[in-house]
PDB file of C-alpha atoms in Angstrom:
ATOM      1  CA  UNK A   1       0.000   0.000   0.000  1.00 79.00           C
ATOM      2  CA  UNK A   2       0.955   2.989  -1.165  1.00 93.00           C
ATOM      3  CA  UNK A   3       2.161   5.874   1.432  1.00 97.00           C
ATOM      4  CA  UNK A   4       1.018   9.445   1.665  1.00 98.00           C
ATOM      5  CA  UNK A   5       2.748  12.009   2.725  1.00 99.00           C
ATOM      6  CA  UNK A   6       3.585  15.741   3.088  1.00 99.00           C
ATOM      7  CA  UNK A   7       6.777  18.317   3.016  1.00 99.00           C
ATOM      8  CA  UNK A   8       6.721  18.745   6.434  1.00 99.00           C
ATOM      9  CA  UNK A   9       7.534  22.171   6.146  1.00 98.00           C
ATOM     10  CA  UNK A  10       4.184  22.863   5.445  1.00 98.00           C
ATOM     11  CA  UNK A  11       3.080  23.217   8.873  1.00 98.00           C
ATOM     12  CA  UNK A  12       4.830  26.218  10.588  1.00 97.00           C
ATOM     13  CA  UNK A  13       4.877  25.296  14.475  1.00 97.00           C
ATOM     14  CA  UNK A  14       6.868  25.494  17.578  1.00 96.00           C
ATOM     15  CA  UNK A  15       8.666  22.360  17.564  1.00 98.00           C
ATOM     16  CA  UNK A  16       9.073  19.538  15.665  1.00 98.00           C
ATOM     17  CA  UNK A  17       5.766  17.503  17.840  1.00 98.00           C
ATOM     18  CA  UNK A  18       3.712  20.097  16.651  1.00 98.00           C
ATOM     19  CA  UNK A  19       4.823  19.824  13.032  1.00 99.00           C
ATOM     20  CA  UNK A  20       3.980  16.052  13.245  1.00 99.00           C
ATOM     21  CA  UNK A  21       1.436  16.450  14.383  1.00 99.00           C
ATOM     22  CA  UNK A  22      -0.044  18.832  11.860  1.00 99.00           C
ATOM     23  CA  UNK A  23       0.977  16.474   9.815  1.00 99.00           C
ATOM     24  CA  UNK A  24      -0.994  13.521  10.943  1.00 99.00           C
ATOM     25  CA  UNK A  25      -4.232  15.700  11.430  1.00 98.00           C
ATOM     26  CA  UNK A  26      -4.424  16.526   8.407  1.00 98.00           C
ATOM     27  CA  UNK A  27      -4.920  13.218   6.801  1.00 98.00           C
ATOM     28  CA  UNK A  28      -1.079  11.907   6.352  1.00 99.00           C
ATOM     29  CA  UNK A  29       1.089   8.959   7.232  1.00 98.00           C
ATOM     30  CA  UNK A  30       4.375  10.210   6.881  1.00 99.00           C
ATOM     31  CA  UNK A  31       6.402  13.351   5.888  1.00 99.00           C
ATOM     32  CA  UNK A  32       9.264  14.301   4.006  1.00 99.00           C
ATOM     33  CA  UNK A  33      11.548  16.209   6.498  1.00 99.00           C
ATOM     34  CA  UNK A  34      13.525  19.549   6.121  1.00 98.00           C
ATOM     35  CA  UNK A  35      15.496  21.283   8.715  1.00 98.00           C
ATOM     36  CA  UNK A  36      13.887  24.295   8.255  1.00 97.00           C
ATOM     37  CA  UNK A  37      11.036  23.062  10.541  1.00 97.00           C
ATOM     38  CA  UNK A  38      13.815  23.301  13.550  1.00 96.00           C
ATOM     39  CA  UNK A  39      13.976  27.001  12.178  1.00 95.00           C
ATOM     40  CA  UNK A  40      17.348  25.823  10.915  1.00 97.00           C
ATOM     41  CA  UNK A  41      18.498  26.388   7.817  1.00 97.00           C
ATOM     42  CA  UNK A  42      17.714  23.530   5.311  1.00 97.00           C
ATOM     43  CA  UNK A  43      21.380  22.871   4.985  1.00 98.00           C
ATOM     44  CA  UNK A  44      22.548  23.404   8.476  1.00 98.00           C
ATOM     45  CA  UNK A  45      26.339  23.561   8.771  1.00 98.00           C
ATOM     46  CA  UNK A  46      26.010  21.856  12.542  1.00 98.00           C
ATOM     47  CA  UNK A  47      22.510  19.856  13.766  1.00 98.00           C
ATOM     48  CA  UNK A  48      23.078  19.935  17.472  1.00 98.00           C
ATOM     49  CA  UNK A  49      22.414  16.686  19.415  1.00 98.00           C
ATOM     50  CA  UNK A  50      19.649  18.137  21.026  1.00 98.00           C
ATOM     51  CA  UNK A  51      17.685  18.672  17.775  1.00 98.00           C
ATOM     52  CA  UNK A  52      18.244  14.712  16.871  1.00 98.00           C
ATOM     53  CA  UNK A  53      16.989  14.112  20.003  1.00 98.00           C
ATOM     54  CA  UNK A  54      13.981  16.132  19.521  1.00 98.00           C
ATOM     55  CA  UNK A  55      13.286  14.621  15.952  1.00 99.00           C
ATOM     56  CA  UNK A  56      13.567  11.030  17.434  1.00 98.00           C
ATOM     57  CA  UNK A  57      10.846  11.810  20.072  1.00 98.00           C
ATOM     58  CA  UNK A  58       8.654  13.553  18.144  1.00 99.00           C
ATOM     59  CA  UNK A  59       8.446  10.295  15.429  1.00 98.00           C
ATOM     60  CA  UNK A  60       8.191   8.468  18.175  1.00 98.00           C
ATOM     61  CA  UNK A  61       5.222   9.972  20.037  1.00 98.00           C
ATOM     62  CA  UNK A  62       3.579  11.169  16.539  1.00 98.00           C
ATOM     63  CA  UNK A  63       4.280   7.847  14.637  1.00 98.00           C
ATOM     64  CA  UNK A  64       5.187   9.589  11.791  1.00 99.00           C
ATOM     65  CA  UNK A  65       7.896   8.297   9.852  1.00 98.00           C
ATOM     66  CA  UNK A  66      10.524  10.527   7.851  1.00 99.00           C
ATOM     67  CA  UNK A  67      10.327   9.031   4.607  1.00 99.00           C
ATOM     68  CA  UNK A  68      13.093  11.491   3.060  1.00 98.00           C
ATOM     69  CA  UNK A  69      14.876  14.441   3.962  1.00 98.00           C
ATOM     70  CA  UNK A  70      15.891  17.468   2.143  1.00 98.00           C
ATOM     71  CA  UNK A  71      19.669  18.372   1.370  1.00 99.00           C
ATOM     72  CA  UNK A  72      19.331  20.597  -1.718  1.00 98.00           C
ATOM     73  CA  UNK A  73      22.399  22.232  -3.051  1.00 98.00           C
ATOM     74  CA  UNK A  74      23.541  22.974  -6.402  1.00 99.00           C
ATOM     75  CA  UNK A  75      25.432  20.105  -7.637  1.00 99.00           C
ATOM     76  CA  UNK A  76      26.476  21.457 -10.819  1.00 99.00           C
ATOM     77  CA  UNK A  77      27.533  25.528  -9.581  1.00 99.00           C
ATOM     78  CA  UNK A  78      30.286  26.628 -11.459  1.00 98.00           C
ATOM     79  CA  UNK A  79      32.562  27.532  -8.157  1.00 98.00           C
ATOM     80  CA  UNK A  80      33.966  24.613  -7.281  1.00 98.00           C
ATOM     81  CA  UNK A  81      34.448  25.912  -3.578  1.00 98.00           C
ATOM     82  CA  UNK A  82      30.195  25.874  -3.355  1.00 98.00           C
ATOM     83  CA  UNK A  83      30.046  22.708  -4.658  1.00 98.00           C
ATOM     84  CA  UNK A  84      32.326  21.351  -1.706  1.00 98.00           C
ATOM     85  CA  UNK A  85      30.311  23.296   0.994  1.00 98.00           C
ATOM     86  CA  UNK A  86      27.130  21.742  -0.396  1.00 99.00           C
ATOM     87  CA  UNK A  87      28.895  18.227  -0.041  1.00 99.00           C
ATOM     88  CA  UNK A  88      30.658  18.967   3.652  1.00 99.00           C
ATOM     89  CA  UNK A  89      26.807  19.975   4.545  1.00 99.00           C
ATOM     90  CA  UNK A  90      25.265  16.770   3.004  1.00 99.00           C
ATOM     91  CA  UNK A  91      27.439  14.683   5.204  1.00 99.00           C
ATOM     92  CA  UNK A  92      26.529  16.577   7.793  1.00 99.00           C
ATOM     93  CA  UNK A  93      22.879  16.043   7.434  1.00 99.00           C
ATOM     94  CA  UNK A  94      23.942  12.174   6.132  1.00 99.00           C
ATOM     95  CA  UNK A  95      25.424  11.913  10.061  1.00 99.00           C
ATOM     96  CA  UNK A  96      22.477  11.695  11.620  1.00 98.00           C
ATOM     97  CA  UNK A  97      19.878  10.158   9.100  1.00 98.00           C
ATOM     98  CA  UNK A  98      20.318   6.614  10.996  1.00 97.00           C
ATOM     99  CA  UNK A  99      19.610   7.908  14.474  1.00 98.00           C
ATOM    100  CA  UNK A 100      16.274   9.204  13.029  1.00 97.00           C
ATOM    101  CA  UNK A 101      15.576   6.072  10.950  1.00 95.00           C
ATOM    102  CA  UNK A 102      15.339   8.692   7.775  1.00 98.00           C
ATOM    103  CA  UNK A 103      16.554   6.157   4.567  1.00 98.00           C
ATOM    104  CA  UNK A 104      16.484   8.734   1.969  1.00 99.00           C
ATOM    105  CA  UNK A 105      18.030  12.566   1.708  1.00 99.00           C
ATOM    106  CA  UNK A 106      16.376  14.139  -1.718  1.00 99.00           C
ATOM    107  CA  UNK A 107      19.144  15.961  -3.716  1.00 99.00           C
ATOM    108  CA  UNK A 108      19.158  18.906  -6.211  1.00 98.00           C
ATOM    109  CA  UNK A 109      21.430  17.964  -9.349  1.00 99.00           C
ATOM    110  CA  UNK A 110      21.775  21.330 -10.427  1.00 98.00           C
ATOM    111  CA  UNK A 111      22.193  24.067 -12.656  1.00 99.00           C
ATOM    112  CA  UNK A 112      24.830  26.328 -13.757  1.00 99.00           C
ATOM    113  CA  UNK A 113      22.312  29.031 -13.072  1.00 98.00           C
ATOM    114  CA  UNK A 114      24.450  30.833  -9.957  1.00 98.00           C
ATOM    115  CA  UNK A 115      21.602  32.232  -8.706  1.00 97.00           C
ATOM    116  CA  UNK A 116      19.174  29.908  -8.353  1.00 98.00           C
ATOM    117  CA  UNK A 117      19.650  26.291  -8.115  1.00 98.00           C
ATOM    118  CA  UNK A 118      15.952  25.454  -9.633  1.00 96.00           C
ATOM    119  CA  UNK A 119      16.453  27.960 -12.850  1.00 97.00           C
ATOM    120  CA  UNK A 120      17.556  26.858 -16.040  1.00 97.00           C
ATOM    121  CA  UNK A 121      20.834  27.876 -17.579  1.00 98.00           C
ATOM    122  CA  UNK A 122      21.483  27.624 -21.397  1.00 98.00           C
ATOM    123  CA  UNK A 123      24.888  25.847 -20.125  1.00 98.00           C
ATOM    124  CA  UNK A 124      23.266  22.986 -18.154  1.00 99.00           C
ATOM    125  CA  UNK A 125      23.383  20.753 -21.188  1.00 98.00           C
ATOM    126  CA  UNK A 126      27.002  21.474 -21.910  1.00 98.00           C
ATOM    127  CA  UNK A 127      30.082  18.130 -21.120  1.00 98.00           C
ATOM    128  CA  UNK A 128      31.373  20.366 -18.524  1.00 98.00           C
ATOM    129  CA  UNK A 129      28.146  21.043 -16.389  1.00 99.00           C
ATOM    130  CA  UNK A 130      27.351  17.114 -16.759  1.00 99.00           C
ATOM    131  CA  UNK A 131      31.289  16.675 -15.868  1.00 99.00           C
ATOM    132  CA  UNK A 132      30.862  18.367 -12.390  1.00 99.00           C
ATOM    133  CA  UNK A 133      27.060  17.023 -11.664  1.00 99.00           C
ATOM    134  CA  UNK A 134      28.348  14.004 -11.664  1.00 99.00           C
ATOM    135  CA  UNK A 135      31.613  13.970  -9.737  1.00 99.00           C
ATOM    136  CA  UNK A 136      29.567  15.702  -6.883  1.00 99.00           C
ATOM    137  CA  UNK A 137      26.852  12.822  -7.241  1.00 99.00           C
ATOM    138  CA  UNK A 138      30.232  10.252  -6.788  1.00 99.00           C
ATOM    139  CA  UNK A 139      31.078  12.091  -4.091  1.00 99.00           C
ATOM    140  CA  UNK A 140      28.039  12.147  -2.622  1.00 99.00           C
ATOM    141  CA  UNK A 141      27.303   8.386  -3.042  1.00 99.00           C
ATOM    142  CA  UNK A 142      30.681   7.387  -1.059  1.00 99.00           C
ATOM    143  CA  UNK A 143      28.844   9.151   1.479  1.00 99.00           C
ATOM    144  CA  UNK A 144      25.316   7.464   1.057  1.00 99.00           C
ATOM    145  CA  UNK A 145      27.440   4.547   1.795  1.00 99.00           C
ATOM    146  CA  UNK A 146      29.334   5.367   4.819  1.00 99.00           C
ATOM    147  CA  UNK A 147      26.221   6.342   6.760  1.00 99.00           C
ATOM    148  CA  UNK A 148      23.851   3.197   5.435  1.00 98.00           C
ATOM    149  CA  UNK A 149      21.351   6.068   3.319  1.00 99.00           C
ATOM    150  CA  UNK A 150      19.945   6.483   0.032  1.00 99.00           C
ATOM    151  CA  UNK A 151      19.471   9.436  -2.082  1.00 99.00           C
ATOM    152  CA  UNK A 152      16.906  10.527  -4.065  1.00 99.00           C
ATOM    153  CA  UNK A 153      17.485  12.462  -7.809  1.00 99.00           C
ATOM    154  CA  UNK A 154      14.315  14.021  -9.397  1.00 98.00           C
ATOM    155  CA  UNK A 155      13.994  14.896 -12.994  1.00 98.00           C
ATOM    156  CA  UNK A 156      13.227  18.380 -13.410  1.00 97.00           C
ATOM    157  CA  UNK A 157      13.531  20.583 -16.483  1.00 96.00           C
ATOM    158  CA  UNK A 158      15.274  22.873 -14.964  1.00 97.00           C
ATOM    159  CA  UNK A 159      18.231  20.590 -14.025  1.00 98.00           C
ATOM    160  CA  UNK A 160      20.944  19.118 -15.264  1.00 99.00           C
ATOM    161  CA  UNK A 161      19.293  15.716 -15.007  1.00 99.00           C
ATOM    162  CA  UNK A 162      16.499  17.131 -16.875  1.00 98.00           C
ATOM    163  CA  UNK A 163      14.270  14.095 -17.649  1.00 98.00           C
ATOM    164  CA  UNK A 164      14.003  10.639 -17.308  1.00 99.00           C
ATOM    165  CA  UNK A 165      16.265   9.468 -19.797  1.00 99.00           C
ATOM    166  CA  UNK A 166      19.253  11.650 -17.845  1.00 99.00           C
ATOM    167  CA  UNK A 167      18.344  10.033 -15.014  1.00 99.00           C
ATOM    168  CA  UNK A 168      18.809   6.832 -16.291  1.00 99.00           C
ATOM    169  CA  UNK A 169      22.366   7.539 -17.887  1.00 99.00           C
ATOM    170  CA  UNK A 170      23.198   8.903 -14.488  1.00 99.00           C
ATOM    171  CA  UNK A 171      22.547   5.878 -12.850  1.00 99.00           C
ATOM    172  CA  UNK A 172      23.887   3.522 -15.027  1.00 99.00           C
ATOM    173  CA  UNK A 173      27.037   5.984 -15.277  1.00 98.00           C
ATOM    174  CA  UNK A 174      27.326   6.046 -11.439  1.00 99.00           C
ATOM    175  CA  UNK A 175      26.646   2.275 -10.943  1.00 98.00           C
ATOM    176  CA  UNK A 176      25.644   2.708  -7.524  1.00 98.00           C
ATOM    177  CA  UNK A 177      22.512   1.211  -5.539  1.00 98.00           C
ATOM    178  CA  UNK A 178      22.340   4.006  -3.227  1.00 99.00           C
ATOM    179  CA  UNK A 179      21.146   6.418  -6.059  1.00 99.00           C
ATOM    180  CA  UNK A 180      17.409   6.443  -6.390  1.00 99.00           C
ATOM    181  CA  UNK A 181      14.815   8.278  -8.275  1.00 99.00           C
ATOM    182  CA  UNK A 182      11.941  10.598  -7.244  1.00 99.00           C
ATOM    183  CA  UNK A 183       9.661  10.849  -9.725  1.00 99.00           C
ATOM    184  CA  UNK A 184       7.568  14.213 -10.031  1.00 98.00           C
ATOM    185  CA  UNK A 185       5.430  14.212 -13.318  1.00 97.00           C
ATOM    186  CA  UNK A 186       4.797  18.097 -12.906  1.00 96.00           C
ATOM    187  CA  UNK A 187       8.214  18.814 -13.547  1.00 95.00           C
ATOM    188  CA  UNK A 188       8.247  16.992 -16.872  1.00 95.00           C
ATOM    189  CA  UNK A 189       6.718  19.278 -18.852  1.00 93.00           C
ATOM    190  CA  UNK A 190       5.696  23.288 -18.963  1.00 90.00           C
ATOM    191  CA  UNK A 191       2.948  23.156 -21.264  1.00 87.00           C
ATOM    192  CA  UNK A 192       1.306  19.981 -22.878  1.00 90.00           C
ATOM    193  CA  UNK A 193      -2.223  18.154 -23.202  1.00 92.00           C
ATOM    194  CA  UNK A 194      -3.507  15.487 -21.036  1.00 94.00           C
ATOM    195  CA  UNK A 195      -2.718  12.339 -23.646  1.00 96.00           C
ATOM    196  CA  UNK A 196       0.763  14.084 -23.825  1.00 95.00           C
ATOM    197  CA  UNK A 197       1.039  13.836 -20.114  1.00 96.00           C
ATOM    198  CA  UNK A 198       0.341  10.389 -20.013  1.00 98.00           C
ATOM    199  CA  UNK A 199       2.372   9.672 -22.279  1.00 98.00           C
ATOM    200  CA  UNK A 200       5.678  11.141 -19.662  1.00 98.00           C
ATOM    201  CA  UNK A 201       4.115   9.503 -16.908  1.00 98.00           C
ATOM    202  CA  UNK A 202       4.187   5.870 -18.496  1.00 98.00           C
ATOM    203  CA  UNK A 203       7.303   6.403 -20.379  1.00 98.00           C
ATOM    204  CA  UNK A 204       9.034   7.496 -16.972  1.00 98.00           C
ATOM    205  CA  UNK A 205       7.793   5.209 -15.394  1.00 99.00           C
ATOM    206  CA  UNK A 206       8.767   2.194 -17.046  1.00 98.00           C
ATOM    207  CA  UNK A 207      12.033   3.261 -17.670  1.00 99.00           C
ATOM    208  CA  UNK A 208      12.998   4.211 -14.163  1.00 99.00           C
ATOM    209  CA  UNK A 209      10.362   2.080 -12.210  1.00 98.00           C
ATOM    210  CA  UNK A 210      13.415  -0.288 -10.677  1.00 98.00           C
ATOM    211  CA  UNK A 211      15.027   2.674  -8.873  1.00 99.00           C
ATOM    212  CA  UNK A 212      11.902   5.041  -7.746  1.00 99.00           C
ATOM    213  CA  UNK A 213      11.876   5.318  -4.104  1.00 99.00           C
ATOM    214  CA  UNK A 214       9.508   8.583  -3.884  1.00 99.00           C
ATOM    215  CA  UNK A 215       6.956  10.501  -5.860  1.00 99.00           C
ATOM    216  CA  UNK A 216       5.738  13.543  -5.362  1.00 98.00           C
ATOM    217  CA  UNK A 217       2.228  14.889  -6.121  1.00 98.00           C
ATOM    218  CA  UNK A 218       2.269  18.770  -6.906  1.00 96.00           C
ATOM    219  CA  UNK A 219      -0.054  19.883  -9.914  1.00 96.00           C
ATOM    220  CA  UNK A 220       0.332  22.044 -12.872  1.00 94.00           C
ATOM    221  CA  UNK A 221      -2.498  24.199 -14.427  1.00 90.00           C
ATOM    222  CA  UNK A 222      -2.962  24.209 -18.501  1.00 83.00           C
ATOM    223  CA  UNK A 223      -1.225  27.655 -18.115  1.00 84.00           C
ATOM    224  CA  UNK A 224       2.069  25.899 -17.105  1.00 86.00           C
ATOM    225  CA  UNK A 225       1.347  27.140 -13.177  1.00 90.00           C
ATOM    226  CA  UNK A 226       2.577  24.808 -10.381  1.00 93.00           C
ATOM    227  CA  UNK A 227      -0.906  24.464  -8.350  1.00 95.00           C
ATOM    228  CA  UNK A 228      -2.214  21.985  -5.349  1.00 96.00           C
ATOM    229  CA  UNK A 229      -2.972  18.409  -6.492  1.00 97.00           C
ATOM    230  CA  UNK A 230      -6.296  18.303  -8.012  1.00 95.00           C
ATOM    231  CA  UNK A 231      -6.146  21.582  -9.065  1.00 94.00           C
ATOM    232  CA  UNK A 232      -4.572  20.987 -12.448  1.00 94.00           C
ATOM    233  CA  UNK A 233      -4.070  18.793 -15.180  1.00 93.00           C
ATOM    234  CA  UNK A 234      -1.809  15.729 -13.542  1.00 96.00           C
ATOM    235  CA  UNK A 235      -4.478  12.735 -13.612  1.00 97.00           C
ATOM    236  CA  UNK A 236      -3.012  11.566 -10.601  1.00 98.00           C
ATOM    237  CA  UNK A 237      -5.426   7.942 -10.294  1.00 97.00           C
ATOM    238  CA  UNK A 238      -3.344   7.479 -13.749  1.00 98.00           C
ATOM    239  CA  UNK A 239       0.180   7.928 -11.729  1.00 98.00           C
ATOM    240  CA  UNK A 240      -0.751   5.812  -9.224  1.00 98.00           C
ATOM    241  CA  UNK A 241      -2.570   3.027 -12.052  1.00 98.00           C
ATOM    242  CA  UNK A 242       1.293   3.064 -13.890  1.00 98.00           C
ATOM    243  CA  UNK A 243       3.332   2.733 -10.261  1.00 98.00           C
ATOM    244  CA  UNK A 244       0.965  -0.364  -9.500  1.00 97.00           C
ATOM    245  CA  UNK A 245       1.558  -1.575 -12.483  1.00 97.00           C
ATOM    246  CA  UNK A 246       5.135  -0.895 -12.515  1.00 98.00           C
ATOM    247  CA  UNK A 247       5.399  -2.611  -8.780  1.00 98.00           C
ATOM    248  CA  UNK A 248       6.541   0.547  -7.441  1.00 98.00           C
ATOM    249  CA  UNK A 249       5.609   0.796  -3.861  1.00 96.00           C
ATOM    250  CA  UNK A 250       7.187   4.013  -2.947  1.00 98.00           C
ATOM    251  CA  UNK A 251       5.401   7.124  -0.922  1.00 98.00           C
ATOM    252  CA  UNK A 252       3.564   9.922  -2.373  1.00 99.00           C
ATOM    253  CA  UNK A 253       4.728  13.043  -0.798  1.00 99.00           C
ATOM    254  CA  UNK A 254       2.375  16.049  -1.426  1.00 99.00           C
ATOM    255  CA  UNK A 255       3.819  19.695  -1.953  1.00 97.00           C
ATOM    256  CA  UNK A 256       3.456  22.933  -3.470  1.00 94.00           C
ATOM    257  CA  UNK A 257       0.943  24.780  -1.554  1.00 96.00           C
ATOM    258  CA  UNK A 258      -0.507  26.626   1.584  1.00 97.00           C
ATOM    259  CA  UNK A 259      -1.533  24.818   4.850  1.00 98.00           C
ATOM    260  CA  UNK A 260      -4.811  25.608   4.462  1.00 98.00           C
ATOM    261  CA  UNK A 261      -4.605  23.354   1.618  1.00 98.00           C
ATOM    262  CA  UNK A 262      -3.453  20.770   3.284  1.00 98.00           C
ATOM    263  CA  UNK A 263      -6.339  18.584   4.321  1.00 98.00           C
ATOM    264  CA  UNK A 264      -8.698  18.873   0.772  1.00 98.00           C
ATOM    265  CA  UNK A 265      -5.281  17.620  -0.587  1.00 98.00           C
ATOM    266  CA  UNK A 266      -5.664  14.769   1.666  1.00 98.00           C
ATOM    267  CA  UNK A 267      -8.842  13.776   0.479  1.00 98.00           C
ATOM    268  CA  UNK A 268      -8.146  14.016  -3.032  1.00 98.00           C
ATOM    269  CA  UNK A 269      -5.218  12.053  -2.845  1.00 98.00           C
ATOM    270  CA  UNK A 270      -6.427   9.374  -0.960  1.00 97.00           C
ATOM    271  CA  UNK A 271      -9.289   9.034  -3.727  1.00 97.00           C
ATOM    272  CA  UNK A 272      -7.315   8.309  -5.930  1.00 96.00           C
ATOM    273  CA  UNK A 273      -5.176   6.039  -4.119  1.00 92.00           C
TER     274      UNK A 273
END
């Protein structure tokens, strides 16, 4: 059975209970984690033991489980030197994944946009963007290993790995286990019709079904707007039909829109479930 979840950074609260909370009231099983909810940053350069301490209780006492975690950096930045503190805080985040039973942290392969790690840059599909994606994924996979976690690569069009097939040739290049797949339909495409849609979401699907370990459930409107589930044109029953079919048993993890959101999203998720 299929799990659904939420960014947990949804839910602004006082602690990380609370956010867990809010998470479970509002119709989900488990949550994607970011440190920001600690009112860290996302990429904290130290986590305090404290703060693992307060994550373990709080799963505890909420039974939510951390299905992923977020560790976004910008793989492919032309500065070498930003690329290394993205790594250095990876591990750091990596450290304490096991004490907080958290198997996967969610990556960001990049752009050589400098500005914004999620923006496109006309250089992204050049040897020497791919060139430094990659040895920070290598990198980053002798550090999956050392601390027993897996991490998660999403296709995005904005990326480097900028659709399924890249993701593919990355993880056949990289040859690694560890490296898994999160598989967001919305960020396929910008504009296209519903057969078209499809279309990406079986074609992904069956080409990286053996490695998907997420997927995430944010919508797009025909106008190319990123929108709450059920609010656009992602026919999300068909998603789910494909990952059956596929034998992908991986969590759906909600995102891309306001609290007050939260709990209709719920309920149209779970209908199509």
């Amino acid at each position: 059975m299929i799990s659904l979840g939420i960014f947990a950074k949804t839910f602004e609260r006082n602690s990380v209970l609370g956010v867990l909370r809010a998470v479970k009231d509002h119709g989900f099983s488990v949550a994607h984690f970011n440190f920001a909810c600690l009112g860290m940053d996302a990429m904290p350069d130290v986590i305090p033991d404290a703060a693992v301490q307060e994550i373990r209780a709080a799963v505890q006492e909420s039974g939510i489980q951390l299905v992923g975690i977020s560790a976004t950096y910008n793989m492919a930045h032309p500065n070498e030197q930003i690329r290394r503190d993205g790594l250095e805080k990876l591990e750091t985040i990596a450290a304490v994944c096991p004490h907080i039973e958290a198997p996967l942290i969610t990556l960001c392969t990049g752009t050589r946009n400098t500005a914004d790690k999620w923006a496109f840059h006309p250089d992204n599909n050049s040897q020497s963007a791919w060139l430094d994606m990659a040895h920070s994924m290598e990198q980053a996979i002798v550090i999956a290993e050392q601390y027993n976690v897996f991490l998660g690569i999403e296709p995005e069009l904005a990326n480097i790995i900028s659709d399924p097939v890249k993701a593919d040739q990355l993880i056949k290049e990289m040859g690694s286990d560890r490296l898994k797949i999160i598989f967001d339909p919305a960020n396929l495409f910008e504009a296209a019709g519903l057969p078209e849609v499809k279309r990406l979401i079986a074609s992904g699907i069956d080409l990286l079904s053996p490695h998907i370990a997420m997927a995430h459930a944010k919508d797009r409107t025909a106008e190319s707007e990123f929108t709450a589930p059920g609010r656009g044109m992602i026919p999300f029953d068909y998603l789910l039909e494909q990952m059956a079919i596929a034998g992908v048993d991986a969590p759906l993890i909600a995102h891309g829109f306001a609290e007050n959101e939260a709990g209709a999203v719920a309920d149209y998720l779970k209908s199509c479930l």
